[in-house]
Amino acid sequence: MNKIVDRFNKLLNVSLLFVILDVVLGIILLKYTEASFKVIMVLLGCFILVNGLFSLIRYFYDGLANKVFKPDLVNGIAGVIFGLYSMFSPHNTLKAIGVIFALWILVIGIVKCYYTYRLMKTDDEIYPLLAFIALLDIVMGIVTLINPFKSFMIISKAVAIFIICYSLVEGVYLSLIKKRSHYILKMFE
C-alpha cells in the first residue's frame, strides 16, 4: 500500500508542478504575446521545414517511391518554402494567419446570411436573431481583416487569460484532492 501512496503523491506533485508551469506560460503569453508568437512561429516553421525535407527525401530516395509518393514532391516543396518563410518572417506569417482567420469568419457570416434569408422567406420567427448573428460575424470578419495581426494578438491574450484561469482552478482541484488523499486511497484497499 505504501508504494501506491508514494506513487499517488508523486503524481499529484507532478500535476501541481504542471499547473505552476501552465500559469507561468499563461503569464508569459499574456505579457509578451507578440514575442511568444514569433518564437512559436519560428518553431512551427522548423517543424514544417523538417517535414517538407522528409517528404522530399522520401520522394527522391527510391525510384519506386516517386511512383507511390508523387504528392510528396509538392508537399515537400511547399513545406520547405512555408517553413523557411515562417522561420525568417514570423510577423508576416502571423499576419497571413490572421487574414485567413478573418476571411473564414467573413465567409461563415455570409453563409449565415444565406440561411437567414432562406428562413426569412419561410416566415420563420427566429430569422431576426440569425440575421443579427450573421451581421456580427461579418462585422467581426471585416474588423479582423482591417488589422489581422492586432486582432490575433487580442485573441491570444484572451487565450492566455483562459490558460491562467484554468490552471488556477486545476491547482485548487489538485490541492483539494491532495488534502483528501487518505479518503481516496481507501478506495484501493
PDB file of C-alpha atoms in Angstrom:
ATOM      1  CA  MET A   1       0.000   0.000   0.000  1.00  0.00           C
ATOM      2  CA  ASN A   2       2.912   2.368   0.707  1.00  0.00           C
ATOM      3  CA  LYS A   3       4.009   2.031  -2.907  1.00  0.00           C
ATOM      4  CA  ILE A   4       0.567   3.170  -4.095  1.00  0.00           C
ATOM      5  CA  VAL A   5       0.576   6.108  -1.663  1.00  0.00           C
ATOM      6  CA  ASP A   6       4.038   7.155  -2.836  1.00  0.00           C
ATOM      7  CA  ARG A   7       3.044   6.981  -6.497  1.00  0.00           C
ATOM      8  CA  PHE A   8      -0.192   8.844  -5.802  1.00  0.00           C
ATOM      9  CA  ASN A   9       1.672  11.632  -4.006  1.00  0.00           C
ATOM     10  CA  LYS A  10       4.291  11.843  -6.770  1.00  0.00           C
ATOM     11  CA  LEU A  11       1.571  12.084  -9.423  1.00  0.00           C
ATOM     12  CA  LEU A  12      -0.162  14.866  -7.504  1.00  0.00           C
ATOM     13  CA  ASN A  13       3.096  16.746  -7.006  1.00  0.00           C
ATOM     14  CA  VAL A  14       3.988  16.462 -10.688  1.00  0.00           C
ATOM     15  CA  SER A  15       0.467  17.595 -11.592  1.00  0.00           C
ATOM     16  CA  LEU A  16       0.838  20.624  -9.321  1.00  0.00           C
ATOM     17  CA  LEU A  17       4.196  21.373 -10.966  1.00  0.00           C
ATOM     18  CA  PHE A  18       2.488  21.367 -14.373  1.00  0.00           C
ATOM     19  CA  VAL A  19      -0.169  23.721 -13.004  1.00  0.00           C
ATOM     20  CA  ILE A  20       2.583  26.135 -11.962  1.00  0.00           C
ATOM     21  CA  LEU A  21       4.244  25.813 -15.374  1.00  0.00           C
ATOM     22  CA  ASP A  22       0.907  26.471 -17.087  1.00  0.00           C
ATOM     23  CA  VAL A  23       0.378  29.615 -15.008  1.00  0.00           C
ATOM     24  CA  VAL A  24       3.889  30.798 -15.890  1.00  0.00           C
ATOM     25  CA  LEU A  25       3.248  30.028 -19.572  1.00  0.00           C
ATOM     26  CA  GLY A  26      -0.022  31.959 -19.441  1.00  0.00           C
ATOM     27  CA  ILE A  27       1.654  34.956 -17.793  1.00  0.00           C
ATOM     28  CA  ILE A  28       4.482  34.938 -20.352  1.00  0.00           C
ATOM     29  CA  LEU A  29       1.981  34.663 -23.189  1.00  0.00           C
ATOM     30  CA  LEU A  30      -0.084  37.493 -21.703  1.00  0.00           C
ATOM     31  CA  LYS A  31       2.841  39.815 -21.032  1.00  0.00           C
ATOM     32  CA  TYR A  32       4.955  39.026 -24.107  1.00  0.00           C
ATOM     33  CA  THR A  33       2.270  37.993 -26.600  1.00  0.00           C
ATOM     34  CA  GLU A  34       3.973  39.164 -29.782  1.00  0.00           C
ATOM     35  CA  ALA A  35       7.408  37.799 -28.879  1.00  0.00           C
ATOM     36  CA  SER A  36       5.878  34.495 -27.735  1.00  0.00           C
ATOM     37  CA  PHE A  37       4.072  34.004 -31.013  1.00  0.00           C
ATOM     38  CA  LYS A  38       7.139  34.899 -33.018  1.00  0.00           C
ATOM     39  CA  VAL A  39       9.029  32.156 -31.193  1.00  0.00           C
ATOM     40  CA  ILE A  40       6.115  29.773 -31.759  1.00  0.00           C
ATOM     41  CA  MET A  41       6.070  30.630 -35.474  1.00  0.00           C
ATOM     42  CA  VAL A  42       9.822  30.014 -35.745  1.00  0.00           C
ATOM     43  CA  LEU A  43       9.416  26.630 -34.031  1.00  0.00           C
ATOM     44  CA  LEU A  44       6.418  25.824 -36.239  1.00  0.00           C
ATOM     45  CA  GLY A  45       8.486  26.851 -39.270  1.00  0.00           C
ATOM     46  CA  CYS A  46      11.266  24.465 -38.198  1.00  0.00           C
ATOM     47  CA  PHE A  47       8.737  21.658 -37.794  1.00  0.00           C
ATOM     48  CA  ILE A  48       7.187  22.312 -41.221  1.00  0.00           C
ATOM     49  CA  LEU A  49      10.648  22.591 -42.815  1.00  0.00           C
ATOM     50  CA  VAL A  50      11.736  19.229 -41.392  1.00  0.00           C
ATOM     51  CA  ASN A  51       8.506  17.594 -42.603  1.00  0.00           C
ATOM     52  CA  GLY A  52       8.985  19.152 -46.040  1.00  0.00           C
ATOM     53  CA  LEU A  53      12.580  17.923 -46.224  1.00  0.00           C
ATOM     54  CA  PHE A  54      11.467  14.447 -45.153  1.00  0.00           C
ATOM     55  CA  SER A  55       8.842  14.424 -47.925  1.00  0.00           C
ATOM     56  CA  LEU A  56      11.465  15.444 -50.499  1.00  0.00           C
ATOM     57  CA  ILE A  57      13.899  12.798 -49.254  1.00  0.00           C
ATOM     58  CA  ARG A  58      11.166  10.169 -49.416  1.00  0.00           C
ATOM     59  CA  TYR A  59      10.283  11.275 -52.950  1.00  0.00           C
ATOM     60  CA  PHE A  60      13.841  11.203 -54.306  1.00  0.00           C
ATOM     61  CA  TYR A  61      15.161   8.300 -52.243  1.00  0.00           C
ATOM     62  CA  ASP A  62      13.978   5.436 -54.393  1.00  0.00           C
ATOM     63  CA  GLY A  63      12.748   5.162 -57.974  1.00  0.00           C
ATOM     64  CA  LEU A  64       9.705   3.204 -56.824  1.00  0.00           C
ATOM     65  CA  ALA A  65       8.904   5.776 -54.144  1.00  0.00           C
ATOM     66  CA  ASN A  66       8.373   8.589 -56.617  1.00  0.00           C
ATOM     67  CA  LYS A  67       5.644   6.480 -58.243  1.00  0.00           C
ATOM     68  CA  VAL A  68       3.989   5.737 -54.907  1.00  0.00           C
ATOM     69  CA  PHE A  69       4.673   9.049 -53.165  1.00  0.00           C
ATOM     70  CA  LYS A  70       4.055  11.523 -56.015  1.00  0.00           C
ATOM     71  CA  PRO A  71       2.294  14.085 -53.769  1.00  0.00           C
ATOM     72  CA  ASP A  72       5.426  14.185 -51.617  1.00  0.00           C
ATOM     73  CA  LEU A  73       7.202  16.351 -54.190  1.00  0.00           C
ATOM     74  CA  VAL A  74       4.551  19.089 -53.945  1.00  0.00           C
ATOM     75  CA  ASN A  75       4.210  18.599 -50.179  1.00  0.00           C
ATOM     76  CA  GLY A  76       7.977  18.743 -49.732  1.00  0.00           C
ATOM     77  CA  ILE A  77       8.488  21.899 -51.793  1.00  0.00           C
ATOM     78  CA  ALA A  78       5.539  23.637 -50.114  1.00  0.00           C
ATOM     79  CA  GLY A  79       6.786  22.548 -46.682  1.00  0.00           C
ATOM     80  CA  VAL A  80      10.294  23.846 -47.296  1.00  0.00           C
ATOM     81  CA  ILE A  81       9.038  27.188 -48.649  1.00  0.00           C
ATOM     82  CA  PHE A  82       6.441  27.748 -45.927  1.00  0.00           C
ATOM     83  CA  GLY A  83       8.804  26.505 -43.203  1.00  0.00           C
ATOM     84  CA  LEU A  84      11.596  28.866 -44.238  1.00  0.00           C
ATOM     85  CA  TYR A  85       9.147  31.737 -44.632  1.00  0.00           C
ATOM     86  CA  SER A  86       7.720  31.093 -41.147  1.00  0.00           C
ATOM     87  CA  MET A  87      11.196  30.911 -39.639  1.00  0.00           C
ATOM     88  CA  PHE A  88      12.533  34.090 -41.234  1.00  0.00           C
ATOM     89  CA  SER A  89       9.332  36.149 -41.268  1.00  0.00           C
ATOM     90  CA  PRO A  90       7.198  35.134 -38.282  1.00  0.00           C
ATOM     91  CA  HIS A  91       5.454  38.523 -38.116  1.00  0.00           C
ATOM     92  CA  ASN A  92       4.231  38.271 -41.714  1.00  0.00           C
ATOM     93  CA  THR A  93       3.235  34.640 -41.200  1.00  0.00           C
ATOM     94  CA  LEU A  94       1.095  35.675 -38.227  1.00  0.00           C
ATOM     95  CA  LYS A  95      -0.472  38.386 -40.392  1.00  0.00           C
ATOM     96  CA  ALA A  96      -1.262  35.798 -43.069  1.00  0.00           C
ATOM     97  CA  ILE A  97      -2.852  33.513 -40.489  1.00  0.00           C
ATOM     98  CA  GLY A  98      -4.877  36.485 -39.240  1.00  0.00           C
ATOM     99  CA  VAL A  99      -6.078  37.265 -42.774  1.00  0.00           C
ATOM    100  CA  ILE A 100      -7.077  33.634 -43.327  1.00  0.00           C
ATOM    101  CA  PHE A 101      -8.921  33.660 -39.982  1.00  0.00           C
ATOM    102  CA  ALA A 102     -10.702  36.921 -40.911  1.00  0.00           C
ATOM    103  CA  LEU A 103     -11.747  35.586 -44.322  1.00  0.00           C
ATOM    104  CA  TRP A 104     -13.005  32.398 -42.686  1.00  0.00           C
ATOM    105  CA  ILE A 105     -15.199  34.395 -40.278  1.00  0.00           C
ATOM    106  CA  LEU A 106     -16.423  36.574 -43.153  1.00  0.00           C
ATOM    107  CA  VAL A 107     -17.387  33.545 -45.247  1.00  0.00           C
ATOM    108  CA  ILE A 108     -19.203  31.988 -42.287  1.00  0.00           C
ATOM    109  CA  GLY A 109     -21.119  35.247 -41.816  1.00  0.00           C
ATOM    110  CA  ILE A 110     -22.105  35.312 -45.493  1.00  0.00           C
ATOM    111  CA  VAL A 111     -23.262  31.680 -45.331  1.00  0.00           C
ATOM    112  CA  LYS A 112     -25.322  32.529 -42.246  1.00  0.00           C
ATOM    113  CA  CYS A 113     -26.865  35.424 -44.189  1.00  0.00           C
ATOM    114  CA  TYR A 114     -27.911  32.981 -46.884  1.00  0.00           C
ATOM    115  CA  TYR A 115     -29.580  30.660 -44.359  1.00  0.00           C
ATOM    116  CA  THR A 116     -31.193  33.649 -42.659  1.00  0.00           C
ATOM    117  CA  TYR A 117     -32.613  34.777 -45.994  1.00  0.00           C
ATOM    118  CA  ARG A 118     -33.987  31.289 -46.624  1.00  0.00           C
ATOM    119  CA  LEU A 119     -35.634  31.250 -43.195  1.00  0.00           C
ATOM    120  CA  MET A 120     -36.987  34.757 -43.727  1.00  0.00           C
ATOM    121  CA  LYS A 121     -38.732  33.602 -46.910  1.00  0.00           C
ATOM    122  CA  THR A 122     -40.493  30.876 -44.910  1.00  0.00           C
ATOM    123  CA  ASP A 123     -41.534  33.396 -42.220  1.00  0.00           C
ATOM    124  CA  ASP A 124     -39.610  31.551 -39.523  1.00  0.00           C
ATOM    125  CA  GLU A 125     -39.732  33.524 -36.283  1.00  0.00           C
ATOM    126  CA  ILE A 126     -36.041  33.056 -35.477  1.00  0.00           C
ATOM    127  CA  TYR A 127     -34.629  34.778 -38.561  1.00  0.00           C
ATOM    128  CA  PRO A 128     -34.077  38.206 -36.893  1.00  0.00           C
ATOM    129  CA  LEU A 129     -31.770  36.627 -34.313  1.00  0.00           C
ATOM    130  CA  LEU A 130     -29.922  34.698 -37.025  1.00  0.00           C
ATOM    131  CA  ALA A 131     -29.604  37.887 -39.070  1.00  0.00           C
ATOM    132  CA  PHE A 132     -28.093  39.662 -36.077  1.00  0.00           C
ATOM    133  CA  ILE A 133     -25.582  36.833 -35.522  1.00  0.00           C
ATOM    134  CA  ALA A 134     -24.684  36.787 -39.219  1.00  0.00           C
ATOM    135  CA  LEU A 135     -24.178  40.552 -39.149  1.00  0.00           C
ATOM    136  CA  LEU A 136     -21.914  40.232 -36.094  1.00  0.00           C
ATOM    137  CA  ASP A 137     -19.842  37.598 -37.904  1.00  0.00           C
ATOM    138  CA  ILE A 138     -19.458  39.819 -40.953  1.00  0.00           C
ATOM    139  CA  VAL A 139     -18.501  42.867 -38.867  1.00  0.00           C
ATOM    140  CA  MET A 140     -16.011  40.797 -36.852  1.00  0.00           C
ATOM    141  CA  GLY A 141     -14.527  39.409 -40.075  1.00  0.00           C
ATOM    142  CA  ILE A 142     -14.144  42.900 -41.556  1.00  0.00           C
ATOM    143  CA  VAL A 143     -12.620  44.337 -38.362  1.00  0.00           C
ATOM    144  CA  THR A 144     -10.197  41.427 -38.173  1.00  0.00           C
ATOM    145  CA  LEU A 145      -9.359  41.850 -41.859  1.00  0.00           C
ATOM    146  CA  ILE A 146      -8.503  45.532 -41.324  1.00  0.00           C
ATOM    147  CA  ASN A 147      -5.809  44.695 -38.771  1.00  0.00           C
ATOM    148  CA  PRO A 148      -5.316  40.914 -38.613  1.00  0.00           C
ATOM    149  CA  PHE A 149      -2.141  40.972 -36.515  1.00  0.00           C
ATOM    150  CA  LYS A 150      -3.607  43.113 -33.743  1.00  0.00           C
ATOM    151  CA  SER A 151      -6.811  41.029 -33.724  1.00  0.00           C
ATOM    152  CA  PHE A 152      -4.717  37.873 -33.471  1.00  0.00           C
ATOM    153  CA  MET A 153      -2.813  39.339 -30.511  1.00  0.00           C
ATOM    154  CA  ILE A 154      -6.075  40.239 -28.723  1.00  0.00           C
ATOM    155  CA  ILE A 155      -7.385  36.703 -29.212  1.00  0.00           C
ATOM    156  CA  SER A 156      -4.035  35.360 -27.976  1.00  0.00           C
ATOM    157  CA  LYS A 157      -4.256  37.459 -24.817  1.00  0.00           C
ATOM    158  CA  ALA A 158      -7.733  36.061 -24.189  1.00  0.00           C
ATOM    159  CA  VAL A 159      -6.324  32.541 -24.598  1.00  0.00           C
ATOM    160  CA  ALA A 160      -3.510  33.403 -22.159  1.00  0.00           C
ATOM    161  CA  ILE A 161      -6.048  34.597 -19.579  1.00  0.00           C
ATOM    162  CA  PHE A 162      -8.005  31.375 -20.087  1.00  0.00           C
ATOM    163  CA  ILE A 163      -4.833  29.292 -19.571  1.00  0.00           C
ATOM    164  CA  ILE A 164      -4.084  31.133 -16.329  1.00  0.00           C
ATOM    165  CA  CYS A 165      -7.657  30.774 -15.025  1.00  0.00           C
ATOM    166  CA  TYR A 166      -7.857  27.106 -15.991  1.00  0.00           C
ATOM    167  CA  SER A 167      -4.512  26.379 -14.364  1.00  0.00           C
ATOM    168  CA  LEU A 168      -5.501  28.106 -11.129  1.00  0.00           C
ATOM    169  CA  VAL A 169      -8.771  26.153 -10.972  1.00  0.00           C
ATOM    170  CA  GLU A 170      -6.852  22.945 -11.685  1.00  0.00           C
ATOM    171  CA  GLY A 171      -4.434  23.822  -8.877  1.00  0.00           C
ATOM    172  CA  VAL A 172      -7.293  24.278  -6.418  1.00  0.00           C
ATOM    173  CA  TYR A 173      -8.775  20.959  -7.565  1.00  0.00           C
ATOM    174  CA  LEU A 174      -5.485  19.111  -7.116  1.00  0.00           C
ATOM    175  CA  SER A 175      -4.910  20.711  -3.725  1.00  0.00           C
ATOM    176  CA  LEU A 176      -8.326  19.545  -2.560  1.00  0.00           C
ATOM    177  CA  ILE A 177      -7.620  16.054  -3.888  1.00  0.00           C
ATOM    178  CA  LYS A 178      -4.282  16.026  -2.072  1.00  0.00           C
ATOM    179  CA  LYS A 179      -5.928  17.058   1.225  1.00  0.00           C
ATOM    180  CA  ARG A 180      -8.485  14.275   0.826  1.00  0.00           C
ATOM    181  CA  SER A 181      -5.979  11.714  -0.407  1.00  0.00           C
ATOM    182  CA  HIS A 182      -6.396   9.405   2.570  1.00  0.00           C
ATOM    183  CA  TYR A 183     -10.088   9.002   1.689  1.00  0.00           C
ATOM    184  CA  ILE A 184      -9.292   8.406  -1.968  1.00  0.00           C
ATOM    185  CA  LEU A 185      -6.589   5.857  -1.215  1.00  0.00           C
ATOM    186  CA  LYS A 186      -9.008   3.878   0.994  1.00  0.00           C
ATOM    187  CA  MET A 187     -10.905   3.030  -2.183  1.00  0.00           C
ATOM    188  CA  PHE A 188      -7.885   0.990  -3.346  1.00  0.00           C
ATOM    189  CA  GLU A 189      -7.515  -1.086  -0.168  1.00  0.00           C
TER     190      GLU A 189
END
